mmCIF file of C-alpha atoms in Angstrom:
data_model
loop_
_atom_site.group_PDB
_atom_site.id
_atom_site.type_symbol
_atom_site.label_atom_id
_atom_site.label_comp_id
_atom_site.label_asym_id
_atom_site.label_seq_id
_atom_site.Cartn_x
_atom_site.Cartn_y
_atom_site.Cartn_z
ATOM 1 C CA MET A 1 47.362 3.505 -48.295
ATOM 2 C CA THR A 2 49.542 6.293 -46.927
ATOM 3 C CA ALA A 3 48.834 7.410 -43.360
ATOM 4 C CA THR A 4 47.740 10.991 -42.826
ATOM 5 C CA PRO A 5 49.835 13.233 -40.536
ATOM 6 C CA GLN A 6 47.127 12.991 -37.880
ATOM 7 C CA GLU A 7 47.188 9.182 -38.031
ATOM 8 C CA GLY A 8 50.996 9.238 -37.790
ATOM 9 C CA LEU A 9 50.791 11.203 -34.584
ATOM 10 C CA LEU A 10 48.571 8.518 -33.102
ATOM 11 C CA ASP A 11 50.869 5.647 -34.051
ATOM 12 C CA PRO A 12 52.779 5.566 -30.698
ATOM 13 C CA LEU A 13 49.443 5.422 -28.820
ATOM 14 C CA ARG A 14 48.130 2.716 -31.123
ATOM 15 C CA ASP A 15 51.315 0.660 -30.832
ATOM 16 C CA GLY A 16 51.340 0.948 -27.044
ATOM 17 C CA LEU A 17 47.746 -0.168 -26.776
ATOM 18 C CA ALA A 18 48.399 -3.060 -29.130
ATOM 19 C CA ARG A 19 51.408 -4.234 -27.101
ATOM 20 C CA MET A 20 49.561 -3.895 -23.794
ATOM 21 C CA ILE A 21 46.591 -5.890 -25.034
ATOM 22 C CA MET A 22 48.457 -8.585 -26.878
ATOM 23 C CA THR A 23 51.054 -9.322 -24.196
ATOM 24 C CA LYS A 24 48.183 -9.985 -21.788
ATOM 25 C CA VAL A 25 46.301 -12.146 -24.282
ATOM 26 C CA ALA A 26 49.114 -13.924 -26.137
ATOM 27 C CA GLY A 27 52.147 -13.679 -23.842
ATOM 28 C CA PRO A 28 55.454 -11.821 -24.029
ATOM 29 C CA ASP A 29 56.012 -12.439 -27.775
ATOM 30 C CA PRO A 30 52.612 -12.024 -29.483
ATOM 31 C CA ARG A 31 54.133 -11.724 -32.958
ATOM 32 C CA ALA A 32 55.747 -15.136 -32.679
ATOM 33 C CA GLU A 33 52.480 -16.651 -31.422
ATOM 34 C CA ARG A 34 50.574 -15.029 -34.267
ATOM 35 C CA ASP A 35 53.074 -16.283 -36.859
ATOM 36 C CA ARG A 36 52.903 -19.781 -35.439
ATOM 37 C CA VAL A 37 49.121 -19.832 -35.716
ATOM 38 C CA HIS A 38 48.708 -18.206 -39.101
ATOM 39 C CA ASN A 39 51.864 -19.054 -41.015
ATOM 40 C CA THR A 40 52.553 -22.698 -40.178
ATOM 41 C CA PRO A 41 52.091 -24.631 -43.439
ATOM 42 C CA GLY A 42 49.284 -27.167 -43.737
ATOM 43 C CA PRO A 43 45.545 -27.533 -44.300
ATOM 44 C CA ARG A 44 43.093 -25.796 -41.927
ATOM 45 C CA TRP A 45 39.786 -26.964 -40.491
ATOM 46 C CA PHE A 46 38.065 -23.770 -41.630
ATOM 47 C CA ALA A 47 38.284 -21.962 -44.911
ATOM 48 C CA PRO A 48 39.000 -18.214 -44.889
ATOM 49 C CA ASP A 49 35.338 -17.375 -45.632
ATOM 50 C CA ARG A 50 33.903 -19.371 -42.728
ATOM 51 C CA PRO A 51 31.969 -17.399 -40.035
ATOM 52 C CA ILE A 52 34.081 -18.836 -37.206
ATOM 53 C CA ARG A 53 37.074 -16.898 -38.540
ATOM 54 C CA ARG A 54 35.093 -13.654 -38.700
ATOM 55 C CA VAL A 55 33.718 -14.021 -35.148
ATOM 56 C CA HIS A 56 36.886 -15.222 -33.438
ATOM 57 C CA GLY A 57 38.991 -12.547 -35.115
ATOM 58 C CA ASP A 58 36.880 -9.646 -33.986
ATOM 59 C CA ALA A 59 37.463 -7.362 -30.977
ATOM 60 C CA SER A 60 33.966 -8.218 -29.685
ATOM 61 C CA MET A 61 35.533 -11.446 -28.355
ATOM 62 C CA PHE A 62 36.818 -9.552 -25.344
ATOM 63 C CA ALA A 63 33.305 -8.856 -24.116
ATOM 64 C CA GLY A 64 32.141 -12.288 -25.274
ATOM 65 C CA GLY A 65 34.851 -14.034 -23.314
ATOM 66 C CA LEU A 66 33.927 -12.331 -20.054
ATOM 67 C CA ARG A 67 30.255 -13.086 -20.649
ATOM 68 C CA ALA A 68 31.109 -16.736 -21.254
ATOM 69 C CA LEU A 69 32.985 -17.030 -17.962
ATOM 70 C CA LEU A 70 30.089 -15.522 -16.037
ATOM 71 C CA LEU A 71 27.457 -17.675 -17.739
ATOM 72 C CA GLN A 72 29.506 -20.880 -17.425
ATOM 73 C CA SER A 73 29.925 -20.294 -13.688
ATOM 74 C CA LEU A 74 26.174 -20.852 -13.150
ATOM 75 C CA HIS A 75 26.552 -24.606 -13.522
ATOM 76 C CA PRO A 76 27.546 -25.810 -9.995
ATOM 77 C CA LEU A 77 29.660 -28.720 -11.213
ATOM 78 C CA ALA A 78 31.453 -26.705 -13.901
ATOM 79 C CA MET A 79 32.144 -23.976 -11.331
ATOM 80 C CA ALA A 80 33.337 -26.511 -8.750
ATOM 81 C CA ALA A 81 35.879 -27.844 -11.256
ATOM 82 C CA VAL A 82 37.092 -24.352 -12.141
ATOM 83 C CA SER A 83 37.336 -23.285 -8.499
ATOM 84 C CA ALA A 84 39.314 -26.367 -7.451
ATOM 85 C CA HIS A 85 41.530 -26.940 -10.466
ATOM 86 C CA SER A 86 41.917 -23.949 -12.794
ATOM 87 C CA GLY A 87 44.040 -21.605 -10.635
ATOM 88 C CA TYR A 88 42.259 -18.653 -12.163
ATOM 89 C CA ARG A 89 43.003 -16.497 -9.074
ATOM 90 C CA GLY A 90 46.676 -17.258 -8.949
ATOM 91 C CA ASP A 91 47.402 -17.100 -12.695
ATOM 92 C CA PRO A 92 44.517 -15.336 -14.492
ATOM 93 C CA TRP A 93 46.652 -14.044 -17.365
ATOM 94 C CA GLY A 94 48.177 -17.453 -17.934
ATOM 95 C CA ARG A 95 44.714 -19.003 -18.135
ATOM 96 C CA LEU A 96 43.597 -16.235 -20.547
ATOM 97 C CA GLN A 97 46.640 -16.860 -22.762
ATOM 98 C CA ARG A 98 46.055 -20.619 -22.842
ATOM 99 C CA THR A 99 42.380 -20.119 -23.713
ATOM 100 C CA SER A 100 43.194 -17.512 -26.380
ATOM 101 C CA PHE A 101 45.826 -19.767 -27.969
ATOM 102 C CA PHE A 102 43.396 -22.694 -28.033
ATOM 103 C CA LEU A 103 40.739 -20.609 -29.782
ATOM 104 C CA ALA A 104 43.266 -19.210 -32.240
ATOM 105 C CA ILE A 105 44.942 -22.504 -33.083
ATOM 106 C CA THR A 106 41.690 -24.418 -33.624
ATOM 107 C CA THR A 107 40.159 -21.596 -35.647
ATOM 108 C CA TYR A 108 43.104 -20.531 -37.821
ATOM 109 C CA GLY A 109 45.935 -22.986 -37.246
ATOM 110 C CA ALA A 110 47.185 -25.994 -39.150
ATOM 111 C CA VAL A 111 45.175 -29.188 -38.508
ATOM 112 C CA SER A 112 48.160 -30.902 -36.917
ATOM 113 C CA ASP A 113 48.573 -28.074 -34.402
ATOM 114 C CA ALA A 114 44.831 -27.923 -33.740
ATOM 115 C CA GLU A 115 44.704 -31.665 -33.062
ATOM 116 C CA ALA A 116 47.703 -31.384 -30.739
ATOM 117 C CA ALA A 117 45.963 -28.620 -28.770
ATOM 118 C CA ILE A 118 42.801 -30.712 -28.568
ATOM 119 C CA ALA A 119 44.747 -33.722 -27.279
ATOM 120 C CA LYS A 120 46.438 -31.582 -24.586
ATOM 121 C CA VAL A 121 43.101 -30.226 -23.326
ATOM 122 C CA ARG A 122 41.531 -33.679 -23.268
ATOM 123 C CA ALA A 123 44.441 -34.985 -21.232
ATOM 124 C CA VAL A 124 43.961 -32.202 -18.734
ATOM 125 C CA HIS A 125 40.228 -32.907 -18.557
ATOM 126 C CA GLU A 126 40.940 -36.560 -17.699
ATOM 127 C CA ARG A 127 42.866 -35.475 -14.599
ATOM 128 C CA VAL A 128 40.252 -32.960 -13.406
ATOM 129 C CA ARG A 129 37.745 -34.679 -11.148
ATOM 130 C CA GLY A 130 36.465 -34.230 -7.634
ATOM 131 C CA THR A 131 33.385 -33.505 -5.551
ATOM 132 C CA SER A 132 31.412 -30.279 -5.430
ATOM 133 C CA PRO A 133 30.832 -28.511 -2.054
ATOM 134 C CA ASP A 134 27.408 -30.055 -1.835
ATOM 135 C CA GLY A 135 28.781 -33.576 -2.322
ATOM 136 C CA VAL A 136 28.187 -34.250 -6.023
ATOM 137 C CA PRO A 137 31.050 -35.905 -7.926
ATOM 138 C CA TYR A 138 32.245 -34.289 -11.189
ATOM 139 C CA ARG A 139 34.786 -34.849 -13.857
ATOM 140 C CA ALA A 140 35.824 -32.327 -16.476
ATOM 141 C CA GLY A 141 35.580 -34.864 -19.274
ATOM 142 C CA ASP A 142 31.913 -35.556 -18.615
ATOM 143 C CA PRO A 143 30.240 -34.942 -22.028
ATOM 144 C CA HIS A 144 27.281 -33.250 -20.313
ATOM 145 C CA LEU A 145 29.498 -30.710 -18.610
ATOM 146 C CA LEU A 146 31.601 -30.273 -21.732
ATOM 147 C CA LYS A 147 28.434 -29.485 -23.669
ATOM 148 C CA TRP A 148 27.364 -26.860 -21.165
ATOM 149 C CA VAL A 149 30.739 -25.102 -21.329
ATOM 150 C CA HIS A 150 30.595 -25.222 -25.142
ATOM 151 C CA VAL A 151 27.016 -23.953 -25.384
ATOM 152 C CA ALA A 152 27.673 -21.055 -22.950
ATOM 153 C CA GLU A 153 30.798 -20.109 -24.854
ATOM 154 C CA VAL A 154 29.279 -20.225 -28.291
ATOM 155 C CA ASP A 155 26.184 -18.320 -27.161
ATOM 156 C CA SER A 156 28.413 -15.657 -25.577
ATOM 157 C CA PHE A 157 30.705 -15.174 -28.565
ATOM 158 C CA LEU A 158 27.720 -14.932 -30.851
ATOM 159 C CA ALA A 159 25.855 -12.502 -28.629
ATOM 160 C CA ALA A 160 28.891 -10.264 -28.368
ATOM 161 C CA HIS A 161 29.553 -10.363 -32.105
ATOM 162 C CA GLN A 162 25.972 -9.461 -32.936
ATOM 163 C CA GLN A 163 26.117 -6.490 -30.591
ATOM 164 C CA TYR A 164 29.661 -5.243 -30.969
ATOM 165 C CA GLY A 165 31.150 -7.018 -33.985
ATOM 166 C CA ALA A 166 32.317 -5.076 -37.026
ATOM 167 C CA ALA A 167 30.092 -7.153 -39.335
ATOM 168 C CA PRO A 168 27.229 -8.966 -37.532
ATOM 169 C CA LEU A 169 26.127 -12.289 -39.013
ATOM 170 C CA ASP A 170 22.837 -12.852 -40.843
ATOM 171 C CA ALA A 171 20.638 -15.827 -39.941
ATOM 172 C CA SER A 172 22.364 -18.331 -42.268
ATOM 173 C CA GLU A 173 25.785 -17.179 -41.116
ATOM 174 C CA ARG A 174 24.796 -17.596 -37.491
ATOM 175 C CA ASP A 175 23.791 -21.203 -38.192
ATOM 176 C CA ALA A 176 27.093 -21.702 -40.041
ATOM 177 C CA TYR A 177 29.017 -20.298 -37.064
ATOM 178 C CA VAL A 178 27.326 -22.733 -34.643
ATOM 179 C CA GLU A 179 28.066 -25.548 -37.101
ATOM 180 C CA ASP A 180 31.751 -24.504 -37.311
ATOM 181 C CA THR A 181 32.122 -24.553 -33.531
ATOM 182 C CA ALA A 182 30.560 -27.997 -33.375
ATOM 183 C CA ARG A 183 33.557 -29.447 -35.208
ATOM 184 C CA VAL A 184 35.889 -28.338 -32.422
ATOM 185 C CA ALA A 185 33.396 -29.437 -29.765
ATOM 186 C CA ARG A 186 33.165 -32.945 -31.098
ATOM 187 C CA ALA A 187 36.950 -33.262 -31.120
ATOM 188 C CA LEU A 188 36.920 -32.217 -27.423
ATOM 189 C CA GLY A 189 34.420 -34.940 -26.565
ATOM 190 C CA VAL A 190 31.096 -33.134 -26.752
ATOM 191 C CA VAL A 191 28.351 -35.477 -27.874
ATOM 192 C CA ASP A 192 25.791 -34.045 -30.321
ATOM 193 C CA PRO A 193 26.756 -30.362 -30.055
ATOM 194 C CA PRO A 194 24.286 -27.842 -31.545
ATOM 195 C CA THR A 195 24.712 -27.141 -35.267
ATOM 196 C CA THR A 196 22.119 -24.335 -35.672
ATOM 197 C CA GLU A 197 21.220 -21.234 -33.700
ATOM 198 C CA LEU A 198 17.825 -22.760 -32.847
ATOM 199 C CA GLU A 199 19.470 -25.873 -31.378
ATOM 200 C CA LEU A 200 21.779 -23.627 -29.398
ATOM 201 C CA ARG A 201 18.839 -21.763 -27.902
ATOM 202 C CA GLN A 202 17.032 -25.013 -27.124
ATOM 203 C CA LEU A 203 20.051 -26.439 -25.311
ATOM 204 C CA LEU A 204 20.450 -23.306 -23.222
ATOM 205 C CA ALA A 205 16.828 -23.682 -22.142
ATOM 206 C CA GLU A 206 17.352 -27.373 -21.345
ATOM 207 C CA TYR A 207 20.277 -26.593 -19.037
ATOM 208 C CA ARG A 208 18.496 -23.879 -17.124
ATOM 209 C CA PRO A 209 16.996 -26.150 -14.397
ATOM 210 C CA GLU A 210 20.576 -27.203 -13.531
ATOM 211 C CA LEU A 211 21.882 -23.665 -13.143
ATOM 212 C CA ARG A 212 22.141 -21.682 -9.944
ATOM 213 C CA GLY A 213 24.324 -19.133 -8.235
ATOM 214 C CA THR A 214 26.745 -20.799 -5.816
ATOM 215 C CA THR A 215 29.161 -19.143 -3.428
ATOM 216 C CA GLU A 216 32.005 -20.115 -5.791
ATOM 217 C CA ALA A 217 30.210 -18.589 -8.791
ATOM 218 C CA ARG A 218 29.621 -15.290 -6.990
ATOM 219 C CA GLN A 219 33.211 -15.201 -5.806
ATOM 220 C CA ALA A 220 34.396 -15.736 -9.360
ATOM 221 C CA ALA A 221 32.088 -12.959 -10.624
ATOM 222 C CA ARG A 222 33.437 -10.610 -7.952
ATOM 223 C CA PHE A 223 36.999 -11.463 -8.918
ATOM 224 C CA ILE A 224 36.344 -10.848 -12.606
ATOM 225 C CA LEU A 225 34.273 -7.706 -12.213
ATOM 226 C CA VAL A 226 35.460 -5.992 -9.020
ATOM 227 C CA HIS A 227 38.958 -7.193 -8.122
ATOM 228 C CA PRO A 228 40.673 -8.113 -11.406
ATOM 229 C CA PRO A 229 44.488 -8.048 -11.678
ATOM 230 C CA VAL A 230 44.332 -5.036 -13.980
ATOM 231 C CA PRO A 231 46.623 -2.003 -13.692
ATOM 232 C CA TRP A 232 44.869 1.041 -12.274
ATOM 233 C CA ALA A 233 45.443 2.985 -15.444
ATOM 234 C CA ALA A 234 43.452 0.403 -17.405
ATOM 235 C CA ARG A 235 40.615 0.090 -14.850
ATOM 236 C CA PRO A 236 38.258 2.573 -16.549
ATOM 237 C CA ALA A 237 38.461 0.739 -19.888
ATOM 238 C CA TYR A 238 38.158 -2.623 -18.168
ATOM 239 C CA GLY A 239 35.096 -1.317 -16.330
ATOM 240 C CA VAL A 240 33.449 -0.499 -19.628
ATOM 241 C CA LEU A 241 34.337 -3.960 -20.939
ATOM 242 C CA THR A 242 32.820 -5.715 -17.938
ATOM 243 C CA ALA A 243 29.691 -3.561 -18.097
ATOM 244 C CA ALA A 244 29.323 -4.544 -21.763
ATOM 245 C CA ALA A 245 29.763 -8.208 -20.916
ATOM 246 C CA VAL A 246 27.191 -8.064 -18.067
ATOM 247 C CA GLY A 247 24.814 -6.179 -20.334
ATOM 248 C CA LEU A 248 24.905 -9.086 -22.797
ATOM 249 C CA LEU A 249 23.857 -11.652 -20.161
ATOM 250 C CA PRO A 250 20.238 -12.841 -20.043
ATOM 251 C CA TRP A 251 18.121 -11.226 -17.335
ATOM 252 C CA TRP A 252 17.711 -14.495 -15.445
ATOM 253 C CA THR A 253 21.436 -14.732 -14.756
ATOM 254 C CA ARG A 254 21.613 -11.498 -12.768
ATOM 255 C CA TRP A 255 20.198 -12.381 -9.371
ATOM 256 C CA PRO A 256 22.005 -15.726 -9.018
ATOM 257 C CA LEU A 257 25.309 -13.891 -9.580
ATOM 258 C CA ARG A 258 24.159 -10.784 -7.681
ATOM 259 C CA LEU A 259 24.648 -8.629 -10.754
ATOM 260 C CA PRO A 260 22.575 -5.505 -11.525
ATOM 261 C CA TYR A 261 19.909 -5.509 -14.180
ATOM 262 C CA LEU A 262 19.394 -2.048 -15.610
ATOM 263 C CA PRO A 263 17.809 -2.539 -19.029
ATOM 264 C CA LEU A 264 17.489 1.151 -19.948
ATOM 265 C CA ALA A 265 21.065 2.009 -19.064
ATOM 266 C CA GLU A 266 22.338 -1.154 -20.718
ATOM 267 C CA LYS A 267 20.584 -0.337 -23.993
ATOM 268 C CA THR A 268 21.910 3.249 -24.016
ATOM 269 C CA LEU A 269 24.925 4.235 -21.972
ATOM 270 C CA VAL A 270 26.523 0.804 -21.643
ATOM 271 C CA ARG A 271 25.957 -0.074 -25.280
ATOM 272 C CA ALA A 272 27.437 3.214 -26.525
ATOM 273 C CA ALA A 273 30.491 2.875 -24.261
ATOM 274 C CA GLY A 274 30.920 -0.763 -25.240
ATOM 275 C CA GLU A 275 30.809 0.068 -28.942
ATOM 276 C CA GLY A 276 33.360 2.825 -28.468
ATOM 277 C CA LEU A 277 35.743 0.625 -26.513
ATOM 278 C CA THR A 278 35.416 -2.274 -28.992
ATOM 279 C CA ARG A 279 36.198 0.079 -31.907
ATOM 280 C CA THR A 280 39.247 1.317 -30.006
ATOM 281 C CA ILE A 281 40.507 -2.233 -29.399
ATOM 282 C CA ARG A 282 39.878 -3.144 -33.023
ATOM 283 C CA TRP A 283 41.865 -0.069 -34.155
ATOM 284 C CA ALA A 284 44.719 -0.909 -31.774
ATOM 285 C CA LEU A 285 44.931 -4.546 -32.862
ATOM 286 C CA ALA A 286 45.344 -3.481 -36.521
ATOM 287 C CA SER A 287 48.667 -1.889 -35.519
ATOM 288 C CA PRO A 288 51.649 -2.740 -37.711
ATOM 289 C CA THR A 289 53.498 -3.478 -34.449
ATOM 290 C CA LEU A 290 51.775 -6.905 -34.413
ATOM 291 C CA GLY A 291 53.105 -7.679 -37.873
ATOM 292 C CA ASN A 292 51.161 -8.476 -40.997
ATOM 293 C CA VAL A 293 49.470 -11.816 -40.805
ATOM 294 C CA ASP A 294 49.769 -13.635 -44.109
ATOM 295 C CA LYS A 295 46.948 -15.674 -45.435
ATOM 296 C CA SER A 296 47.265 -19.088 -43.776
ATOM 297 C CA PRO A 297 49.228 -21.462 -46.073
ATOM 298 C CA GLU A 298 47.211 -24.390 -47.271
#
């Protein structure tokens, strides 16, 4: 399809937004990273029509990722491990790039590359262990903690996609998405991950007695929401993104993290702003600057 003159005038803006976003998410050479993920020959874990590809490829993941970090922080042992070992304050963009690559390679990449990424994460988990501020020992490879991180992540990505995704999933597709993510979770060491949306909801409820707002969790929330390493020019857009992420959190998470709960504003102003920003990100990420991604070779 030929671009209209108006669209052509917007190309420099679109390309600039695409480069700004992708260099933060994928590193200094996003096209090379994208080619590596999508164009390396070999079988994939997930066929092109699987829901996991639709969810993880949508711009709603930006809000979903922030929601996941906030929700995950409510488990004291998970937050203790992150606070002591992740270096999220010193290298937040590096952590984002590693997480984004892991999601991309396990969702779209060749099986050999996905398995290598899994092995690398498991090796890191084996080294991460310690004691929480209140004296409880933890280890990142603990299947119970791994399951919490997985459940919080999947619930967040699904919630964001249903609210801000280009094509929300129906009930059967939501079950299929949870089932898809279970394949990656098992490879990481999660025992009996949820395979349906109902099981996902039940597990979230089962973990709730263990969740609370610690000093470390509130400090992380403040870093993410109030003092992020984001250029001042991008702060307004980032503010909309964080408001959208907070608006997706369950009501019971707000007080432990000292976050506002404004249901009327969240259903109107925040939702409208979040939808507008997500559409803008989606438009930017379709820029030819990123290169055409071929269908993954089988």
